[in-house]
Short mmCIF file of C-alpha atoms in Angstrom, two decimals:
data_model
loop_
_atom_site.label_atom_id
_atom_site.label_comp_id
_atom_site.label_asym_id
_atom_site.label_seq_id
_atom_site.Cartn_x
_atom_site.Cartn_y
_atom_site.Cartn_z
CA MET A 242 -22.07 10.31 -8.55
CA THR A 243 -25.03 8.11 -9.55
CA GLY A 244 -22.80 5.17 -9.03
CA LEU A 245 -22.39 6.34 -5.37
CA LEU A 246 -26.32 6.57 -4.98
CA ARG A 247 -26.66 3.04 -6.47
CA CYS A 248 -24.33 1.75 -4.01
CA LEU A 249 -25.97 3.47 -1.17
CA LYS A 250 -29.37 1.89 -2.08
CA CYS A 251 -27.69 -1.44 -2.65
CA LEU A 252 -26.41 -1.38 0.89
CA ALA A 253 -29.73 -0.33 2.10
CA THR A 254 -31.02 -3.60 1.34
CA ASP A 255 -28.79 -5.57 3.62
CA PRO A 256 -30.90 -7.27 6.31
CA LYS A 257 -28.00 -7.66 8.81
CA PRO A 258 -28.52 -5.67 12.12
CA LEU A 259 -25.77 -3.13 13.11
CA GLU A 260 -23.56 -4.71 15.71
CA ASN A 261 -21.85 -1.18 16.40
CA ALA A 262 -23.78 1.87 16.94
CA SER A 263 -20.99 4.26 16.70
CA LYS A 264 -17.20 4.63 16.19
CA LEU A 265 -15.74 6.52 19.03
CA PRO A 266 -14.41 8.15 21.18
CA TYR A 267 -16.18 10.90 19.11
CA SER A 268 -17.52 8.78 16.30
CA LEU A 269 -19.67 9.38 13.24
CA SER A 270 -22.85 9.32 15.38
CA ALA A 271 -21.35 10.43 18.61
CA ALA A 272 -22.92 13.76 18.86
CA SER A 273 -26.41 11.88 19.31
CA PRO A 274 -25.71 8.30 20.19
CA GLU A 275 -28.60 5.79 19.15
CA PRO A 276 -30.34 3.99 21.95
CA GLU A 277 -28.66 0.96 23.42
CA GLU A 278 -29.34 -2.34 21.99
CA PRO A 279 -28.90 -6.00 23.45
CA ALA A 280 -25.30 -7.14 23.34
CA ALA A 281 -24.40 -8.87 20.15
CA MET A 282 -23.88 -12.74 20.03
CA PRO A 283 -20.42 -13.70 20.06
CA ALA A 284 -18.99 -13.09 16.62
CA GLN A 285 -18.19 -15.96 14.20
CA PRO A 286 -15.37 -16.02 11.71
CA GLU A 287 -16.28 -15.10 8.18
CA GLY A 288 -17.64 -18.05 6.23
CA ASN A 289 -16.49 -16.87 2.80
CA SER A 290 -13.48 -14.66 2.50
CA THR A 291 -14.60 -13.52 -0.95
CA ARG A 292 -17.72 -11.78 0.40
CA SER A 293 -16.63 -8.12 0.05
CA CYS A 294 -17.88 -4.85 1.43
CA THR A 295 -17.75 -1.60 -0.58
CA PHE A 296 -16.19 1.30 1.00
CA PHE A 297 -16.14 4.95 0.01
CA MET A 298 -12.61 6.41 -0.16
CA LEU A 299 -11.15 9.71 -1.04
CA SER A 300 -8.67 10.41 -3.85
CA ALA A 301 -5.28 10.81 -2.35
CA ASP A 302 -4.52 13.79 -4.67
CA PHE A 303 -7.79 15.48 -3.60
CA VAL A 304 -6.53 15.23 0.06
CA ARG A 305 -2.84 16.49 -0.89
CA GLN A 306 -4.37 19.50 -2.82
CA PHE A 307 -7.33 20.27 -0.43
CA PRO A 308 -7.00 23.96 0.53
CA GLY A 309 -9.32 24.13 3.51
CA LYS A 310 -8.34 23.79 7.14
CA SER A 311 -10.06 20.37 7.67
CA LEU A 312 -11.76 17.96 5.56
CA PRO A 313 -15.67 18.15 5.07
CA PHE A 314 -18.02 15.52 6.04
CA PHE A 315 -18.91 12.88 3.63
CA GLN A 316 -22.42 14.17 2.49
CA GLU A 317 -20.79 17.62 1.62
CA ILE A 318 -18.08 16.06 -0.31
CA ARG A 319 -20.38 13.77 -2.19
CA ASP A 320 -23.04 16.51 -2.99
CA ASP A 321 -20.81 19.64 -3.39
CA TYR A 322 -17.46 18.32 -4.98
CA THR A 323 -19.08 17.05 -8.05
CA THR A 324 -16.53 18.49 -10.40
CA GLU A 325 -13.51 16.95 -8.55
CA GLU A 326 -15.30 13.60 -7.67
CA PRO A 327 -13.01 12.77 -5.01
CA LEU A 328 -14.90 9.89 -3.80
CA VAL A 329 -14.09 6.38 -5.12
CA GLU A 330 -15.75 3.02 -4.38
CA VAL A 331 -13.47 0.07 -3.26
CA ALA A 332 -14.69 -3.36 -2.70
CA LEU A 333 -12.58 -5.25 0.01
CA ASP A 334 -12.89 -8.70 1.21
CA TYR A 335 -10.73 -10.88 3.61
CA ALA A 336 -8.91 -12.42 0.63
CA ASP A 337 -7.64 -9.05 -0.10
CA VAL A 338 -6.68 -8.66 3.54
CA VAL A 339 -4.58 -11.83 3.31
CA LYS A 340 -2.95 -11.08 0.12
CA GLY A 341 -2.12 -7.48 1.05
CA THR A 342 -3.83 -6.28 -2.18
CA HIS A 343 -4.46 -2.66 -0.95
CA ILE A 344 -1.43 -2.23 1.35
CA GLU A 345 0.75 -0.16 -1.08
CA THR A 346 -2.01 2.12 -2.53
CA THR A 347 -4.57 2.71 0.33
CA LEU A 348 -4.17 4.49 3.62
CA ALA A 349 -6.56 4.17 6.50
CA VAL A 350 -6.44 6.89 9.07
CA SER A 351 -6.69 6.06 12.84
CA HIS A 352 -7.60 9.07 14.78
CA ARG A 353 -9.65 10.64 17.68
CA TRP A 354 -12.49 12.92 17.24
CA MET A 355 -11.61 16.02 19.12
CA GLN A 356 -15.08 17.07 19.64
CA PRO A 357 -18.45 15.26 19.23
CA ASP A 358 -19.38 17.28 16.10
CA ASP A 359 -15.83 17.77 14.76
CA PRO A 360 -13.04 15.38 14.53
CA ASP A 361 -10.52 18.16 13.42
CA PRO A 362 -11.44 21.64 14.62
CA ASP A 363 -7.95 23.17 14.45
CA GLY A 364 -6.88 21.47 11.30
CA GLU A 365 -3.90 19.57 12.87
CA GLN A 366 -5.13 16.22 11.86
CA LEU A 367 -5.39 17.26 8.11
CA LYS A 368 -2.13 18.82 8.44
CA ALA A 369 -0.55 15.85 9.69
CA LEU A 370 -2.31 13.66 6.90
CA LYS A 371 -1.20 15.79 4.15
CA GLY A 372 2.42 15.76 5.41
CA PHE A 373 2.38 12.12 5.29
CA LEU A 374 0.91 11.74 1.94
CA ASN A 375 3.68 14.11 0.51
CA SER A 376 6.37 12.33 2.28
CA PRO A 377 8.40 9.45 0.66
CA ALA A 378 6.51 6.95 2.69
CA GLY A 379 3.18 8.17 1.24
CA LYS A 380 3.84 8.94 -2.22
CA LYS A 381 2.41 5.68 -3.62
CA ILE A 382 -0.79 6.17 -1.62
CA GLU A 383 -3.83 6.56 -4.31
CA ARG A 384 -6.77 6.52 -1.80
CA VAL A 385 -7.46 7.49 1.81
CA TRP A 386 -10.03 6.25 4.13
CA ILE A 387 -10.96 8.35 7.09
CA ASP A 388 -14.36 8.02 8.81
CA SER A 389 -15.67 11.42 9.00
CA ALA A 390 -15.05 11.94 5.22
CA CYS A 391 -15.77 8.48 4.02
CA MET A 392 -18.81 7.47 6.04
CA PRO A 393 -22.21 9.22 6.06
CA GLN A 394 -22.78 11.39 9.13
CA ASP A 395 -25.73 12.13 11.25
CA LEU A 396 -24.91 15.71 12.03
CA PRO A 397 -27.09 17.42 12.80
CA LYS A 398 -28.96 14.62 14.49
CA GLY A 399 -31.65 13.20 12.17
CA SER A 400 -30.23 14.50 9.05
CA ARG A 401 -28.96 11.26 7.63
CA SER A 402 -31.11 9.60 5.00
CA GLU A 403 -32.24 5.98 5.36
CA GLU A 404 -29.92 4.89 2.36
CA ASP A 405 -26.92 6.66 4.14
CA ALA A 406 -27.67 5.07 7.37
CA ALA A 407 -27.81 1.66 5.90
CA ALA A 408 -24.50 2.42 4.17
CA PHE A 409 -23.02 3.70 7.50
CA LYS A 410 -24.04 0.61 9.28
CA ARG A 411 -22.66 -1.86 6.82
CA MET A 412 -19.34 -0.21 6.48
CA LEU A 413 -18.91 0.01 10.28
CA LYS A 414 -19.59 -3.54 10.62
CA GLU A 415 -16.68 -4.42 8.26
CA VAL A 416 -14.34 -1.61 9.19
CA ASN A 417 -11.70 -4.00 10.71
CA ARG A 418 -10.83 -5.05 7.17
CA LEU A 419 -9.36 -1.58 6.51
CA TYR A 420 -7.12 -1.71 9.50
CA LEU A 421 -6.05 -5.22 8.84
CA GLY A 422 -5.59 -4.82 5.02
CA THR A 423 -4.20 -1.35 4.24
CA THR A 424 -1.34 0.98 5.41
CA VAL A 425 -2.44 2.72 8.47
CA LEU A 426 -1.57 6.22 9.74
CA ILE A 427 -2.06 6.72 13.29
CA LEU A 428 -2.62 10.34 14.50
CA LEU A 429 -1.35 9.90 18.07
CA ASP A 430 -2.61 12.60 20.65
CA LEU A 431 -2.67 12.26 24.36
CA SER A 432 -6.14 10.88 24.76
CA TYR A 433 -5.64 8.43 21.79
CA VAL A 434 -4.39 5.68 24.06
CA SER A 435 -7.41 5.66 26.42
CA ARG A 436 -10.04 4.96 23.94
CA PHE A 437 -11.21 1.53 22.79
CA TRP A 438 -11.75 2.32 19.10
CA THR A 439 -8.30 3.85 18.44
CA GLN A 440 -6.44 1.21 20.46
CA PHE A 441 -8.18 -1.63 18.74
CA GLU A 442 -7.21 0.10 15.37
CA SER A 443 -3.67 0.37 16.26
CA TRP A 444 -3.30 -3.08 17.34
CA MET A 445 -4.83 -4.29 14.15
CA SER A 446 -2.53 -2.12 12.11
CA MET A 447 0.53 -3.74 13.89
CA GLN A 448 -0.38 -7.32 12.83
CA PHE A 449 -0.52 -9.28 9.67
CA ALA A 450 -2.36 -12.28 8.45
CA THR A 451 -0.83 -15.81 8.19
CA PRO A 452 -2.33 -19.24 7.87
CA ASP A 453 -1.86 -19.81 11.52
CA GLY A 454 -3.78 -16.38 12.28
CA LEU A 455 -2.64 -12.91 13.22
CA LYS A 456 1.01 -12.46 13.87
CA PRO A 457 2.92 -9.27 14.88
CA ALA A 458 4.35 -7.24 11.86
CA VAL A 459 6.50 -4.92 13.61
CA GLY A 460 10.05 -5.41 13.13
CA THR A 461 9.26 -7.68 9.90
CA GLY A 462 8.89 -7.05 6.28
CA ASN A 463 5.06 -6.92 6.76
CA GLU A 464 5.11 -3.75 8.89
CA ARG A 465 2.56 -1.26 7.52
CA HIS A 466 1.70 1.28 10.26
CA HIS A 467 3.22 4.83 10.64
CA ILE A 468 2.77 6.97 13.68
CA VAL A 469 2.47 10.88 13.64
CA CYS A 470 2.22 12.62 17.01
CA ILE A 471 0.14 15.49 16.99
CA GLN A 472 -1.24 18.19 19.63
CA ASN A 473 0.59 17.85 22.96
CA ALA A 474 2.01 14.45 22.13
CA ALA A 475 4.32 15.95 19.40
CA SER A 476 6.59 17.57 21.99
CA GLN A 477 7.81 13.98 23.05
CA ALA A 478 6.92 12.03 19.82
CA THR A 479 9.78 9.42 20.29
CA LEU A 480 8.52 8.67 23.82
CA TYR A 481 4.76 8.31 22.97
CA THR A 482 5.38 6.56 19.89
CA LYS A 483 7.55 3.87 21.62
CA ALA A 484 4.92 3.54 24.31
CA LEU A 485 2.20 2.83 21.80
CA VAL A 486 4.22 0.34 19.76
CA ASP A 487 5.39 -1.47 23.00
CA SER A 488 1.83 -1.73 24.04
CA TRP A 489 0.42 -3.38 20.99
CA ALA A 490 2.94 -4.78 18.72
CA ASP A 491 3.30 -8.20 20.32
CA GLN A 492 -0.12 -8.66 21.68
CA THR A 493 -2.05 -11.74 20.64
CA PRO A 494 -5.87 -11.66 19.84
CA GLU A 495 -6.40 -13.18 23.39
CA GLN A 496 -4.34 -10.46 24.84
CA ALA A 497 -5.80 -7.74 22.92
CA HIS A 498 -9.10 -8.85 23.94
CA CYS A 499 -8.31 -8.98 27.57
CA PHE A 500 -6.75 -5.55 27.59
CA LEU A 501 -9.53 -3.77 25.62
CA SER A 502 -12.17 -5.48 27.58
CA LYS A 503 -10.84 -3.52 30.90
CA PRO A 504 -12.99 -0.71 32.12
CA ASP A 505 -10.47 1.89 32.03
CA VAL A 506 -10.56 1.57 28.04
CA THR A 507 -13.34 3.87 27.49
CA VAL A 508 -15.92 4.14 24.84
CA THR A 509 -19.10 6.45 24.47
CA ASN A 510 -21.36 3.60 23.49
CA GLU A 511 -20.81 0.46 25.47
CA ASN A 512 -22.20 -1.73 22.80
CA ASP A 513 -19.26 -0.91 20.57
CA LYS A 514 -17.26 -3.02 22.96
CA LYS A 515 -19.82 -5.59 23.45
CA GLY A 516 -20.11 -5.98 19.50
CA GLN A 517 -16.39 -5.79 18.86
CA LEU A 518 -14.66 -7.79 21.54
CA PRO A 519 -15.99 -11.26 20.38
CA LYS A 520 -14.66 -10.26 16.78
CA ILE A 521 -11.18 -9.89 18.29
CA LYS A 522 -11.25 -13.51 19.28
CA ALA A 523 -12.64 -14.46 15.98
CA LEU A 524 -10.07 -12.87 13.92
CA ASP A 525 -7.61 -15.72 13.94
CA ALA A 526 -10.19 -17.97 12.56
CA THR A 527 -11.31 -15.53 9.95
CA VAL A 528 -7.94 -15.07 8.50
CA GLN A 529 -7.25 -18.83 8.62
CA GLY A 530 -10.47 -19.25 6.76
CA ALA A 531 -9.37 -16.71 4.15
CA PHE A 532 -6.11 -18.65 3.66
CA GLY A 533 -8.02 -21.67 3.09
CA ASP A 534 -10.33 -20.18 0.69
CA ILE A 535 -7.61 -18.60 -1.45
CA SER A 536 -5.61 -21.96 -1.54
CA ARG A 537 -8.79 -23.65 -2.60
CA SER A 538 -9.46 -20.95 -5.14
CA LEU A 539 -5.89 -21.15 -6.60
CA GLU A 540 -6.25 -25.13 -6.86
CA ASP A 541 -9.49 -24.79 -8.61
CA GLU A 542 -8.12 -22.14 -10.95
CA LEU A 543 -5.25 -24.31 -11.84
CA ALA A 544 -7.29 -27.53 -12.46
CA ALA A 545 -9.79 -25.53 -14.53
CA SER A 546 -6.96 -23.90 -16.64
CA GLU A 547 -5.25 -27.21 -17.11
CA ALA A 548 -8.58 -28.96 -18.31
CA ALA A 549 -9.06 -26.09 -20.69
CA ALA A 550 -5.55 -26.50 -22.01
CA VAL A 551 -6.07 -30.32 -22.52
CA ARG A 552 -9.33 -29.44 -24.31
CA ALA A 553 -7.69 -26.83 -26.64
CA GLU A 554 -4.77 -29.13 -27.44
CA ALA A 555 -7.16 -32.02 -28.38
CA GLU A 556 -9.23 -29.68 -30.64
CA LEU A 557 -5.97 -28.42 -32.34
CA THR A 558 -4.77 -32.20 -32.85
CA ALA A 559 -8.17 -33.18 -34.26
CA TRP A 560 -8.00 -30.30 -36.84
CA GLU A 561 -4.43 -31.22 -37.87
CA THR A 562 -5.31 -34.91 -38.10
CA GLU A 563 -8.55 -34.11 -40.26
CA ASN A 564 -6.63 -31.73 -42.45
CA ASP A 565 -3.24 -33.85 -42.53
CA ALA A 566 -1.34 -30.56 -41.95
CA LYS A 567 0.41 -28.71 -39.21
CA ALA A 568 -1.75 -25.65 -38.10
CA GLY A 569 0.09 -22.25 -38.82
CA GLU A 570 0.86 -19.93 -35.83
CA LYS A 571 -2.15 -17.68 -36.79
CA ASN A 572 -4.70 -20.62 -36.97
CA ARG A 573 -7.57 -19.98 -34.49
CA LEU A 574 -7.06 -23.38 -32.69
CA LYS A 575 -3.36 -22.90 -32.38
CA VAL A 576 -3.84 -19.43 -30.85
CA ALA A 577 -6.48 -20.84 -28.40
CA ALA A 578 -4.05 -23.63 -27.43
CA ARG A 579 -1.15 -21.19 -26.87
CA GLN A 580 -3.43 -18.98 -24.66
CA ALA A 581 -4.70 -21.95 -22.69
CA ALA A 582 -0.98 -23.01 -22.20
CA SER A 583 -0.21 -19.49 -21.00
CA ALA A 584 -3.11 -19.55 -18.62
CA VAL A 585 -2.02 -22.72 -17.05
CA ALA A 586 1.44 -21.11 -16.49
CA ALA A 587 -0.11 -18.00 -14.88
CA ALA A 588 -2.17 -20.23 -12.62
CA ARG A 589 0.79 -22.40 -11.59
CA LEU A 590 2.88 -19.42 -10.84
CA ALA A 591 0.26 -17.67 -8.85
CA LYS A 592 -0.15 -20.94 -6.67
CA GLU A 593 3.61 -21.06 -6.43
CA GLU A 594 4.01 -17.31 -5.30
CA HIS A 595 1.34 -17.91 -2.69
CA ALA A 596 3.17 -20.73 -1.25
CA ARG A 597 6.38 -19.19 -1.39
CA ALA A 598 4.99 -16.09 0.52
CA ILE A 599 3.44 -18.37 3.16
CA SER A 600 6.67 -20.35 3.61
CA SER A 601 8.63 -17.00 3.92
CA GLY A 602 6.28 -15.66 6.48
CA VAL A 603 5.44 -12.60 4.28
CA VAL A 604 2.09 -10.98 2.93
CA PRO A 605 2.01 -11.99 -0.73
CA ALA A 606 1.62 -8.36 -1.91
CA MET A 607 4.44 -7.31 0.32
CA MET A 608 6.54 -10.17 -1.00
CA LYS A 609 6.02 -9.02 -4.62
CA ARG A 610 6.73 -5.40 -3.45
CA ALA A 611 10.03 -6.55 -1.67
CA GLU A 612 10.98 -8.60 -4.90
CA ALA A 613 10.29 -5.49 -7.04
CA ALA A 614 12.26 -3.27 -4.87
CA ALA A 615 15.15 -5.98 -5.03
CA LEU A 616 15.11 -5.99 -8.74
CA ALA A 617 14.98 -2.26 -8.91
CA GLU A 618 17.94 -2.20 -6.54
CA ALA A 619 19.62 -4.78 -8.62
CA GLU A 620 18.94 -2.77 -11.79
CA GLU A 621 20.33 0.31 -9.98
CA ARG A 622 23.45 -1.67 -9.19
CA ARG A 623 23.81 -2.83 -12.69
CA ALA A 624 23.37 0.69 -14.06
CA GLU A 625 25.88 2.01 -11.58
CA GLU A 626 28.37 -0.88 -12.58
CA GLN A 627 27.77 -0.03 -16.19
CA ARG A 628 28.42 3.73 -15.40
CA VAL A 629 31.61 3.00 -13.58
CA CYS A 630 32.73 0.69 -16.35
CA ARG A 631 31.97 3.27 -19.03
CA GLU A 632 33.81 5.94 -17.00
CA ALA A 633 36.64 3.49 -16.64
CA VAL A 634 36.75 2.88 -20.42
CA ASP A 635 36.44 6.67 -21.08
CA ARG A 636 39.25 7.39 -18.49
CA SER A 637 41.59 4.92 -20.09
CA ARG A 638 40.56 6.22 -23.52
CA ARG A 639 41.34 9.73 -22.45
CA GLU A 640 44.79 8.70 -20.82
CA ALA A 641 45.71 6.85 -23.89
CA GLU A 642 44.81 9.92 -26.12
CA GLU A 643 46.77 12.05 -23.49
CA ARG A 644 49.72 9.76 -23.82
CA ALA A 645 49.57 9.69 -27.60
CA ARG A 646 49.38 13.46 -27.68
CA LYS A 647 52.40 13.61 -25.39
CA GLU A 648 54.26 11.40 -27.29
CA ALA A 649 53.61 13.21 -30.54
CA VAL A 650 54.51 16.40 -29.11
CA ASP A 651 57.84 14.84 -27.66
CA ARG A 652 58.51 13.38 -31.07
CA SER A 653 57.91 16.69 -32.81
CA ARG A 654 60.22 18.34 -30.31
CA ARG A 655 62.91 15.73 -30.82
CA GLU A 656 62.66 16.08 -34.65
CA ALA A 657 62.76 19.76 -34.38
CA GLU A 658 65.79 19.59 -32.07
CA GLU A 659 67.53 17.19 -34.47
CA GLN A 660 66.86 19.47 -37.35
CA ARG A 661 68.38 22.35 -35.44
CA VAL A 662 71.42 20.38 -34.62
CA ARG A 663 71.88 19.44 -38.25
CA ARG A 664 71.41 22.99 -39.48
CA GLU A 665 73.99 24.16 -36.94
CA ALA A 666 76.42 21.52 -37.98
CA VAL A 667 75.96 22.42 -41.59
CA ASP A 668 76.49 26.25 -40.85
CA HIS A 669 79.49 25.42 -38.65
CA SER A 670 81.05 23.31 -41.52
CA ARG A 671 80.32 25.95 -44.04
CA ARG A 672 81.79 28.69 -41.93
CA GLU A 673 84.97 26.48 -41.33
CA ALA A 674 85.15 25.85 -45.15
CA GLU A 675 85.01 29.75 -45.71
CA GLU A 676 87.49 30.31 -43.13
#
């Protein structure tokens, strides 16, 4: 827990102002909104994709096994669940978003706060979340991000410490990374589709990053959102799910900006829209910059590893020349040269895989997952073929053994019959002779 406190103190030193006062419809600070601030300047794309933001997340097993009706707020989890230590710290940058580093193991929840001071008063959201985590689609999830339990709350008003407030502001500013770079669970109720934040989150969850910006993920190998209808929406889940996907799956950043800027997309704190709307337009440039940063990083890593390999080989050659002997496999310089060559091969493979993912239009981590799944499927096919072959061999062996057994039985019967006939013939001849 001391690590968490150190992180909070570190975040408190961040001088950048809060661009979003609250995450709504009923956000982390919705019960007592902060005073309105002047509208934020238009957002600029991230200058460095490696600049990370540390988020608090819950252990997925803690959520799966939580016995209560609804999840506690962040401070209660941090302060009271010290034995379980369910909170973990995860650093996330736009390079992770582009590569899909956290898609397979991290879940971000998009939901609406049902009351200003309680997102889940009847426990329906936690029930749906646990159902997903225990389903085949959620079995690989290791960490869960949900705002009420993963960001410091100011409930009751004024109870949040300065360190917690700084952490809240820092994480809220960068929350887009979660919805672009993880698996997203949408808890859809009837009011979800009228709110700014929830629709913004659902749109991001249906996109994926490419060198040309954001592209629709729905219907591709990059799809990573899941929708569970709750409350009154559950009675017509298929209808509401289709409506949400149809509304957002194919929207470009410009179209998303246009839609979300309309006055019927409501938000409790108007500064949320003013601060976030410019970021929507900047997202294309942000992910494009991240791809550029990754490509340069891979080039630099390959060049550095090649230079190190040349130096290691030169040192080995010099030693062998000086000693007029070939270095053994366990020679220190021989080992170093071998390791340097392996590093070059790994760097070259990483660059090739990144290029291949781009050319295939697939998020790198998703490509690796698909390849792993294909390998597993191929292995299953080989195992099945081997099983069928073994069964065929066993069946042939059993059939041959059965034929041999029948032939032996038939042969034994024939021999017994021949002996009986001979005995009868001998007896007959004896009787005739006696007669």
